[in-house]
mmCIF file of C-alpha atoms in Angstrom:
data_model
loop_
_atom_site.group_PDB
_atom_site.id
_atom_site.type_symbol
_atom_site.label_atom_id
_atom_site.label_comp_id
_atom_site.label_asym_id
_atom_site.label_seq_id
_atom_site.Cartn_x
_atom_site.Cartn_y
_atom_site.Cartn_z
ATOM 1 C CA GLN A 1 0.000 0.000 0.000
ATOM 2 C CA PHE A 2 2.943 2.354 0.636
ATOM 3 C CA ALA A 3 3.935 2.098 -3.037
ATOM 4 C CA LEU A 4 0.418 3.119 -4.081
ATOM 5 C CA GLY A 5 0.236 6.308 -2.029
ATOM 6 C CA ASP A 6 -0.778 5.038 1.396
ATOM 7 C CA ALA A 7 0.946 5.879 4.665
ATOM 8 C CA ARG A 8 4.376 4.463 5.350
ATOM 9 C CA ARG A 9 3.191 2.634 8.466
ATOM 10 C CA PRO A 10 -0.534 1.929 8.003
ATOM 11 C CA LEU A 11 -2.728 0.659 10.785
ATOM 12 C CA HIS A 12 -2.944 -3.089 11.233
ATOM 13 C CA GLU A 13 -6.740 -2.921 11.126
ATOM 14 C CA THR A 14 -6.605 -1.077 7.799
ATOM 15 C CA ALA A 15 -4.255 -3.636 6.265
ATOM 16 C CA ALA A 16 -6.454 -6.485 7.513
ATOM 17 C CA LEU A 17 -9.552 -4.838 6.031
ATOM 18 C CA VAL A 18 -7.885 -4.374 2.629
ATOM 19 C CA GLU A 19 -6.664 -7.971 2.688
ATOM 20 C CA ASP A 20 -10.155 -9.237 3.477
ATOM 21 C CA ILE A 21 -11.696 -7.220 0.632
ATOM 22 C CA VAL A 22 -9.133 -8.413 -1.916
ATOM 23 C CA HIS A 23 -9.429 -12.019 -0.772
ATOM 24 C CA THR A 24 -13.231 -11.952 -0.994
ATOM 25 C CA GLN A 25 -13.188 -10.416 -4.468
ATOM 26 C CA LEU A 26 -10.686 -12.915 -5.858
ATOM 27 C CA ILE A 27 -12.437 -15.919 -4.335
ATOM 28 C CA THR A 28 -15.728 -14.790 -5.858
ATOM 29 C CA MET A 29 -14.096 -14.320 -9.251
ATOM 30 C CA LEU A 30 -12.436 -17.732 -9.045
ATOM 31 C CA HIS A 31 -15.722 -19.497 -8.338
ATOM 32 C CA GLN A 32 -17.459 -17.667 -11.182
ATOM 33 C CA ALA A 33 -14.604 -18.490 -13.557
ATOM 34 C CA CYS A 34 -14.758 -22.121 -12.449
ATOM 35 C CA GLU A 35 -18.462 -22.246 -13.301
ATOM 36 C CA GLY A 36 -17.802 -20.740 -16.720
ATOM 37 C CA ALA A 37 -14.996 -23.187 -17.441
ATOM 38 C CA SER A 38 -17.151 -26.163 -16.452
ATOM 39 C CA LEU A 39 -19.983 -24.953 -18.709
ATOM 40 C CA ARG A 40 -17.737 -24.877 -21.755
ATOM 41 C CA GLY A 41 -16.203 -28.258 -20.891
ATOM 42 C CA SER A 42 -12.703 -27.117 -19.966
ATOM 43 C CA ARG A 43 -10.464 -28.966 -17.554
ATOM 44 C CA VAL A 44 -8.737 -25.864 -16.195
ATOM 45 C CA ILE A 45 -9.579 -22.228 -15.559
ATOM 46 C CA SER A 46 -8.060 -20.384 -18.509
ATOM 47 C CA PRO A 47 -7.573 -16.637 -19.153
ATOM 48 C CA GLU A 48 -10.688 -16.681 -21.347
ATOM 49 C CA ASP A 49 -12.856 -17.406 -18.318
ATOM 50 C CA ILE A 50 -11.482 -14.412 -16.435
ATOM 51 C CA LEU A 51 -11.674 -12.097 -19.450
ATOM 52 C CA PHE A 52 -15.305 -13.067 -19.910
ATOM 53 C CA LEU A 53 -16.048 -11.860 -16.377
ATOM 54 C CA MET A 54 -14.266 -8.557 -17.068
ATOM 55 C CA ARG A 55 -15.930 -7.858 -20.409
ATOM 56 C CA ARG A 56 -18.125 -5.036 -19.050
ATOM 57 C CA ASP A 57 -15.204 -2.980 -17.729
ATOM 58 C CA LYS A 58 -13.469 -1.995 -20.954
ATOM 59 C CA ARG A 59 -10.807 0.145 -19.305
ATOM 60 C CA LYS A 60 -9.657 -2.693 -17.080
ATOM 61 C CA VAL A 61 -9.602 -5.088 -20.026
ATOM 62 C CA ALA A 62 -7.384 -2.705 -21.996
ATOM 63 C CA ARG A 63 -5.121 -2.290 -18.968
ATOM 64 C CA LEU A 64 -4.919 -6.052 -18.548
ATOM 65 C CA LEU A 65 -3.936 -6.531 -22.196
ATOM 66 C CA LYS A 66 -1.095 -4.058 -21.763
ATOM 67 C CA TYR A 67 0.038 -5.953 -18.684
ATOM 68 C CA LEU A 68 0.030 -9.240 -20.595
ATOM 69 C CA GLN A 69 2.006 -7.575 -23.374
ATOM 70 C CA PHE A 70 4.556 -6.409 -20.824
ATOM 71 C CA ARG A 71 4.815 -9.929 -19.408
ATOM 72 C CA ASP A 72 5.482 -11.263 -22.899
ATOM 73 C CA TYR A 73 8.232 -8.720 -23.450
ATOM 74 C CA LYS A 74 9.777 -9.599 -20.113
ATOM 75 C CA SER A 75 9.715 -13.324 -20.895
ATOM 76 C CA LYS A 76 11.228 -12.657 -24.299
ATOM 77 C CA LEU A 77 14.002 -10.568 -22.773
ATOM 78 C CA LEU A 78 14.827 -13.190 -20.162
ATOM 79 C CA LYS A 79 14.860 -15.872 -22.795
ATOM 80 C CA THR A 80 17.200 -13.766 -24.924
ATOM 81 C CA VAL A 81 19.630 -13.387 -22.049
ATOM 82 C CA GLU A 82 19.553 -17.087 -21.221
ATOM 83 C CA ASP A 83 19.759 -18.558 -24.704
ATOM 84 C CA GLU A 84 20.290 -16.102 -27.550
ATOM 85 C CA GLU A 85 21.086 -18.741 -30.164
ATOM 86 C CA THR A 86 17.835 -20.615 -29.608
ATOM 87 C CA LEU A 87 15.889 -17.388 -30.011
ATOM 88 C CA GLN A 88 17.608 -16.625 -33.325
ATOM 89 C CA GLU A 89 16.698 -20.062 -34.693
ATOM 90 C CA THR A 90 13.097 -19.535 -33.622
ATOM 91 C CA ASP A 91 12.959 -16.172 -35.421
ATOM 92 C CA LYS A 92 14.357 -17.705 -38.619
ATOM 93 C CA SER A 93 11.783 -20.476 -38.620
ATOM 94 C CA GLY A 94 8.988 -17.939 -38.113
ATOM 95 C CA ILE A 95 7.530 -19.667 -35.026
ATOM 96 C CA ALA A 96 6.822 -17.360 -32.131
ATOM 97 C CA GLY A 97 6.791 -20.092 -29.511
ATOM 98 C CA GLY A 98 5.865 -18.944 -26.026
ATOM 99 C CA THR A 99 7.215 -15.384 -26.262
ATOM 100 C CA GLN A 100 3.832 -13.803 -27.077
ATOM 101 C CA ARG A 101 1.387 -16.445 -25.967
ATOM 102 C CA ARG A 102 -0.288 -14.358 -23.254
ATOM 103 C CA GLN A 103 -1.211 -11.441 -25.444
ATOM 104 C CA ARG A 104 -2.146 -13.665 -28.370
ATOM 105 C CA LEU A 105 -4.466 -15.832 -26.276
ATOM 106 C CA ALA A 106 -6.248 -12.783 -24.911
ATOM 107 C CA GLN A 107 -6.604 -11.109 -28.304
ATOM 108 C CA ASP A 108 -7.879 -14.281 -29.967
ATOM 109 C CA PHE A 109 -10.546 -14.626 -27.320
ATOM 110 C CA LEU A 110 -11.542 -10.962 -27.633
ATOM 111 C CA VAL A 111 -11.885 -11.371 -31.395
ATOM 112 C CA TRP A 112 -14.262 -14.266 -30.779
ATOM 113 C CA MET A 113 -16.216 -12.520 -27.992
ATOM 114 C CA ASP A 114 -16.214 -8.870 -29.081
ATOM 115 C CA GLN A 115 -18.630 -8.584 -31.991
ATOM 116 C CA THR A 116 -18.474 -4.779 -32.156
ATOM 117 C CA GLY A 117 -14.691 -4.488 -31.966
ATOM 118 C CA GLU A 118 -14.847 -1.955 -29.149
ATOM 119 C CA LEU A 119 -12.606 -3.900 -26.777
ATOM 120 C CA LEU A 120 -9.935 -4.474 -29.402
ATOM 121 C CA SER A 121 -10.002 -0.827 -30.423
ATOM 122 C CA LEU A 122 -9.371 0.212 -26.820
ATOM 123 C CA ALA A 123 -6.492 -2.234 -26.558
ATOM 124 C CA GLU A 124 -4.875 -1.008 -29.774
ATOM 125 C CA ARG A 125 -5.066 2.668 -28.853
ATOM 126 C CA HIS A 126 -1.857 4.185 -27.564
ATOM 127 C CA GLU A 127 -3.448 6.651 -25.192
ATOM 128 C CA VAL A 128 -2.448 7.691 -21.720
ATOM 129 C CA ASP A 129 -4.401 5.866 -19.060
ATOM 130 C CA PRO A 130 -5.904 8.639 -16.886
ATOM 131 C CA VAL A 131 -6.116 6.436 -13.784
ATOM 132 C CA LYS A 132 -2.517 5.280 -14.054
ATOM 133 C CA GLN A 133 -1.345 8.794 -14.875
ATOM 134 C CA GLU A 134 -3.025 10.151 -11.762
ATOM 135 C CA ARG A 135 -1.377 7.466 -9.637
ATOM 136 C CA MET A 136 2.046 8.280 -11.052
ATOM 137 C CA GLU A 137 1.592 11.989 -10.409
ATOM 138 C CA ARG A 138 0.493 11.291 -6.841
ATOM 139 C CA LEU A 139 3.540 9.092 -6.221
ATOM 140 C CA GLU A 140 5.808 11.743 -7.718
ATOM 141 C CA ARG A 141 4.457 14.339 -5.300
ATOM 142 C CA GLN A 142 4.835 11.870 -2.449
ATOM 143 C CA THR A 143 8.513 11.183 -3.184
ATOM 144 C CA ARG A 144 9.489 14.872 -3.206
ATOM 145 C CA THR A 145 9.791 15.026 0.568
ATOM 146 C CA MET A 146 11.498 11.633 1.024
ATOM 147 C CA ASP A 147 15.073 11.219 2.136
ATOM 148 C CA GLN A 148 17.410 8.517 0.860
ATOM 149 C CA THR A 149 16.284 5.867 3.343
ATOM 150 C CA GLN A 150 12.591 6.457 2.747
ATOM 151 C CA TYR A 151 13.019 6.448 -1.018
ATOM 152 C CA SER A 152 14.935 3.168 -0.869
ATOM 153 C CA GLU A 153 12.119 1.614 1.152
ATOM 154 C CA PHE A 154 9.613 3.057 -1.306
ATOM 155 C CA CYS A 155 11.412 1.451 -4.277
ATOM 156 C CA GLU A 156 11.532 -1.902 -2.518
ATOM 157 C CA SER A 157 7.823 -1.773 -1.784
ATOM 158 C CA ARG A 158 7.083 -1.022 -5.445
ATOM 159 C CA GLN A 159 8.803 -4.256 -6.440
ATOM 160 C CA LEU A 160 6.509 -6.396 -4.316
ATOM 161 C CA SER A 161 4.025 -8.507 -6.230
ATOM 162 C CA PHE A 162 1.748 -11.489 -5.751
ATOM 163 C CA ALA A 163 3.212 -13.108 -8.863
ATOM 164 C CA LYS A 164 6.660 -13.593 -7.325
ATOM 165 C CA LYS A 165 5.298 -16.066 -4.775
ATOM 166 C CA ALA A 166 2.909 -18.125 -6.859
ATOM 167 C CA SER A 167 2.721 -21.086 -4.465
ATOM 168 C CA LYS A 168 1.803 -18.927 -1.472
ATOM 169 C CA PHE A 169 -0.660 -17.031 -3.611
ATOM 170 C CA ARG A 170 -2.349 -20.316 -4.595
ATOM 171 C CA ASP A 171 -2.556 -21.380 -0.972
ATOM 172 C CA TRP A 172 -4.000 -18.002 0.001
ATOM 173 C CA LEU A 173 -6.738 -18.382 -2.616
ATOM 174 C CA ASP A 174 -7.315 -22.015 -1.572
ATOM 175 C CA CYS A 175 -7.138 -23.246 -5.156
ATOM 176 C CA SER A 176 -6.904 -26.854 -3.987
ATOM 177 C CA SER A 177 -10.562 -26.791 -2.924
ATOM 178 C CA LEU A 178 -11.748 -25.851 -6.425
ATOM 179 C CA GLU A 179 -13.035 -28.440 -8.831
ATOM 180 C CA LEU A 180 -11.062 -26.862 -11.682
ATOM 181 C CA LYS A 181 -7.623 -25.367 -11.094
ATOM 182 C CA PRO A 182 -6.379 -22.162 -12.768
ATOM 183 C CA ASN A 183 -3.388 -22.499 -15.080
ATOM 184 C CA SER A 184 -0.219 -20.400 -14.879
ATOM 185 C CA ILE A 185 -1.439 -17.527 -17.065
ATOM 186 C CA SER A 186 -4.679 -17.346 -15.089
ATOM 187 C CA MET A 187 -2.671 -17.065 -11.882
ATOM 188 C CA GLU A 188 -0.693 -14.190 -13.396
ATOM 189 C CA ILE A 189 -3.945 -12.430 -14.258
ATOM 190 C CA LEU A 190 -5.299 -13.014 -10.748
ATOM 191 C CA SER A 191 -2.135 -11.602 -9.195
ATOM 192 C CA TYR A 192 -2.465 -8.535 -11.398
ATOM 193 C CA LEU A 193 -6.127 -8.127 -10.422
ATOM 194 C CA ALA A 194 -5.177 -8.393 -6.748
ATOM 195 C CA TYR A 195 -2.686 -5.560 -7.208
ATOM 196 C CA GLU A 196 -5.251 -3.472 -9.094
ATOM 197 C CA THR A 197 -7.858 -4.049 -6.386
ATOM 198 C CA VAL A 198 -5.492 -2.773 -3.703
ATOM 199 C CA ALA A 199 -4.651 0.237 -5.878
ATOM 200 C CA GLN A 200 -8.316 1.037 -6.410
ATOM 201 C CA ILE A 201 -9.048 0.809 -2.676
ATOM 202 C CA VAL A 202 -6.196 3.217 -1.953
ATOM 203 C CA ASP A 203 -7.439 5.605 -4.657
ATOM 204 C CA LEU A 204 -10.936 5.701 -3.209
ATOM 205 C CA SER A 205 -9.640 6.021 0.359
ATOM 206 C CA LEU A 206 -7.475 9.008 -0.547
ATOM 207 C CA LEU A 207 -10.423 10.575 -2.348
ATOM 208 C CA VAL A 208 -12.617 10.217 0.746
ATOM 209 C CA LYS A 209 -9.828 11.631 2.910
ATOM 210 C CA GLN A 210 -9.493 14.614 0.594
ATOM 211 C CA GLU A 211 -13.213 15.322 0.793
ATOM 212 C CA MET A 212 -13.223 15.045 4.581
ATOM 213 C CA THR A 213 -10.298 17.442 5.001
ATOM 214 C CA ALA A 214 -11.473 19.967 2.421
ATOM 215 C CA LYS A 215 -10.715 23.526 3.459
ATOM 216 C CA THR A 216 -13.867 25.065 1.997
ATOM 217 C CA ASN A 217 -17.331 23.626 1.880
ATOM 218 C CA PRO A 218 -19.667 25.829 -0.225
ATOM 219 C CA VAL A 219 -22.863 24.548 1.391
ATOM 220 C CA GLY A 220 -21.516 24.780 4.901
ATOM 221 C CA ARG A 221 -20.153 28.258 4.236
ATOM 222 C CA VAL A 222 -23.547 29.563 3.077
ATOM 223 C CA ILE A 223 -25.332 28.017 6.060
ATOM 224 C CA SER A 224 -22.814 29.393 8.545
ATOM 225 C CA ALA A 225 -22.954 32.880 6.983
ATOM 226 C CA SER A 226 -26.751 32.958 7.149
ATOM 227 C CA TYR A 227 -26.632 31.747 10.736
ATOM 228 C CA ILE A 228 -24.156 34.457 11.715
ATOM 229 C CA HIS A 229 -26.209 37.238 10.074
ATOM 230 C CA TYR A 230 -29.416 35.941 11.594
ATOM 231 C CA ASN A 231 -27.966 35.782 15.096
ATOM 232 C CA THR A 232 -26.378 39.201 14.690
ATOM 233 C CA HIS A 233 -29.606 40.914 13.692
ATOM 234 C CA THR A 234 -31.831 39.044 16.134
ATOM 235 C CA GLU A 235 -29.688 39.831 19.153
ATOM 236 C CA VAL A 236 -31.714 41.171 22.065
ATOM 237 C CA LYS A 237 -30.252 43.679 24.478
ATOM 238 C CA LYS A 238 -28.800 42.014 27.501
ATOM 239 C CA ASP A 239 -29.996 44.469 30.202
ATOM 240 C CA PRO A 240 -33.233 46.023 29.047
ATOM 241 C CA ASP A 241 -34.030 47.046 32.604
ATOM 242 C CA SER A 242 -31.002 49.308 32.939
ATOM 243 C CA PRO A 243 -31.492 53.074 32.644
ATOM 244 C CA GLU A 244 -29.298 53.256 29.540
ATOM 245 C CA ALA A 245 -31.281 50.586 27.716
ATOM 246 C CA THR A 246 -34.723 51.979 28.649
ATOM 247 C CA PRO A 247 -36.304 54.143 25.931
ATOM 248 C CA PRO A 248 -37.190 57.731 26.902
ATOM 249 C CA SER A 249 -40.645 58.470 28.145
ATOM 250 C CA THR A 250 -43.276 59.796 25.762
ATOM 251 C CA PRO A 251 -45.292 62.798 26.941
ATOM 252 C CA SER A 252 -49.030 62.409 27.307
ATOM 253 C CA SER A 253 -51.709 64.976 26.741
ATOM 254 C CA SER A 254 -53.466 64.322 30.011
ATOM 255 C CA HIS A 255 -50.379 63.764 32.146
ATOM 256 C CA SER A 256 -47.850 66.102 30.600
ATOM 257 C CA SER A 257 -46.119 66.840 33.858
ATOM 258 C CA LYS A 258 -45.691 63.179 34.802
ATOM 259 C CA SER A 259 -43.015 61.046 33.258
ATOM 260 C CA LEU A 260 -43.237 57.323 32.794
ATOM 261 C CA PRO A 261 -41.193 55.177 35.120
ATOM 262 C CA GLN A 262 -37.660 54.505 33.946
ATOM 263 C CA GLY A 263 -34.914 52.181 35.091
ATOM 264 C CA ASN A 264 -36.373 49.143 36.682
ATOM 265 C CA GLY A 265 -39.862 50.581 36.267
ATOM 266 C CA SER A 266 -43.102 49.207 37.594
ATOM 267 C CA LEU A 267 -44.506 45.755 37.246
ATOM 268 C CA ASP A 268 -46.772 46.798 34.362
ATOM 269 C CA GLY A 269 -43.796 48.183 32.478
ATOM 270 C CA ARG A 270 -41.878 44.931 32.960
ATOM 271 C CA GLY A 271 -44.830 42.892 31.728
ATOM 272 C CA ARG A 272 -45.189 45.000 28.607
ATOM 273 C CA GLN A 273 -41.470 44.749 28.013
ATOM 274 C CA ARG A 274 -41.513 40.942 28.295
ATOM 275 C CA LYS A 275 -44.435 40.773 25.891
ATOM 276 C CA ARG A 276 -42.492 42.878 23.424
ATOM 277 C CA LYS A 277 -39.576 40.415 23.727
ATOM 278 C CA LYS A 278 -41.802 37.416 23.062
ATOM 279 C CA VAL A 279 -43.495 39.066 20.114
ATOM 280 C CA CYS A 280 -40.112 40.079 18.737
ATOM 281 C CA LEU A 281 -38.774 36.542 18.994
ATOM 282 C CA ILE A 282 -41.920 34.918 17.584
ATOM 283 C CA CYS A 283 -43.027 37.287 14.838
ATOM 284 C CA ASN A 284 -39.859 38.941 13.660
ATOM 285 C CA PRO A 285 -37.683 36.059 12.310
ATOM 286 C CA LEU A 286 -39.229 36.433 8.855
ATOM 287 C CA LYS A 287 -38.581 40.185 8.858
ATOM 288 C CA ARG A 288 -35.009 39.728 10.032
ATOM 289 C CA PHE A 289 -34.457 36.956 7.504
ATOM 290 C CA CYS A 290 -35.594 39.320 4.736
ATOM 291 C CA PHE A 291 -33.274 41.959 6.135
ATOM 292 C CA VAL A 292 -30.379 39.505 6.042
ATOM 293 C CA ILE A 293 -31.104 38.716 2.387
ATOM 294 C CA HIS A 294 -31.215 42.431 1.444
ATOM 295 C CA SER A 295 -28.084 43.229 3.402
ATOM 296 C CA VAL A 296 -26.142 40.343 1.807
#
């Protein structure tokens, strides 16, 4: 997970959760591929059975074909280093042998399955994969702040793969309990899908983390601004009974020489003042809300 953008020391619970998700997904795919292989009368689970399950996700199929092409190139290179003379004789005879068997098997099956040619057209396009490009950019930003020790650990973690330990990977998937066993190319595809599943989980987790730690939330900002304006304009004076907060007395025609009680006032004045508070709080929110809208 560290090579895909996760933390350097992830939580044990997080790693266990990711492992459980990947294991469940691969076991489900294996059982479905086993059913498909038994329906067509095959003795083993072949790459065709897995490609048939992936036919709806065209991007992943195109990415898988590129991976199989890379595996063929790697096998061809290793074979060239080991026995160059044998490779030259094979090229002269015009027989490809096992150097391009993975890609050829997948393409032959897609030709048979894909009636519209859409899958093959995606595989033949030399376009930049947006998902892979985003992962590479994220890793590049992550490595900017690494020292020599951290970068060395990062490079070692990028070299880890399920395909390097095929026997342990088979035991982890419990292939011995299946009625039909996957062949070697199918195990390579399953190891690649396990890696892609982990990468997709990390991508989605980082996306959720980015949304949770967003600096600005437009909806929350509007709500908080309205709340602040509303509370500001609906604020009631704290000490209405104080002499400073009491409005001046209004002269009366019949009692011109007498002034109304100020300060604490009489009981009738307090009652009227409390009624004014209640009416203000009950009836005026709409008016103050309109005032907030006009002022904004």
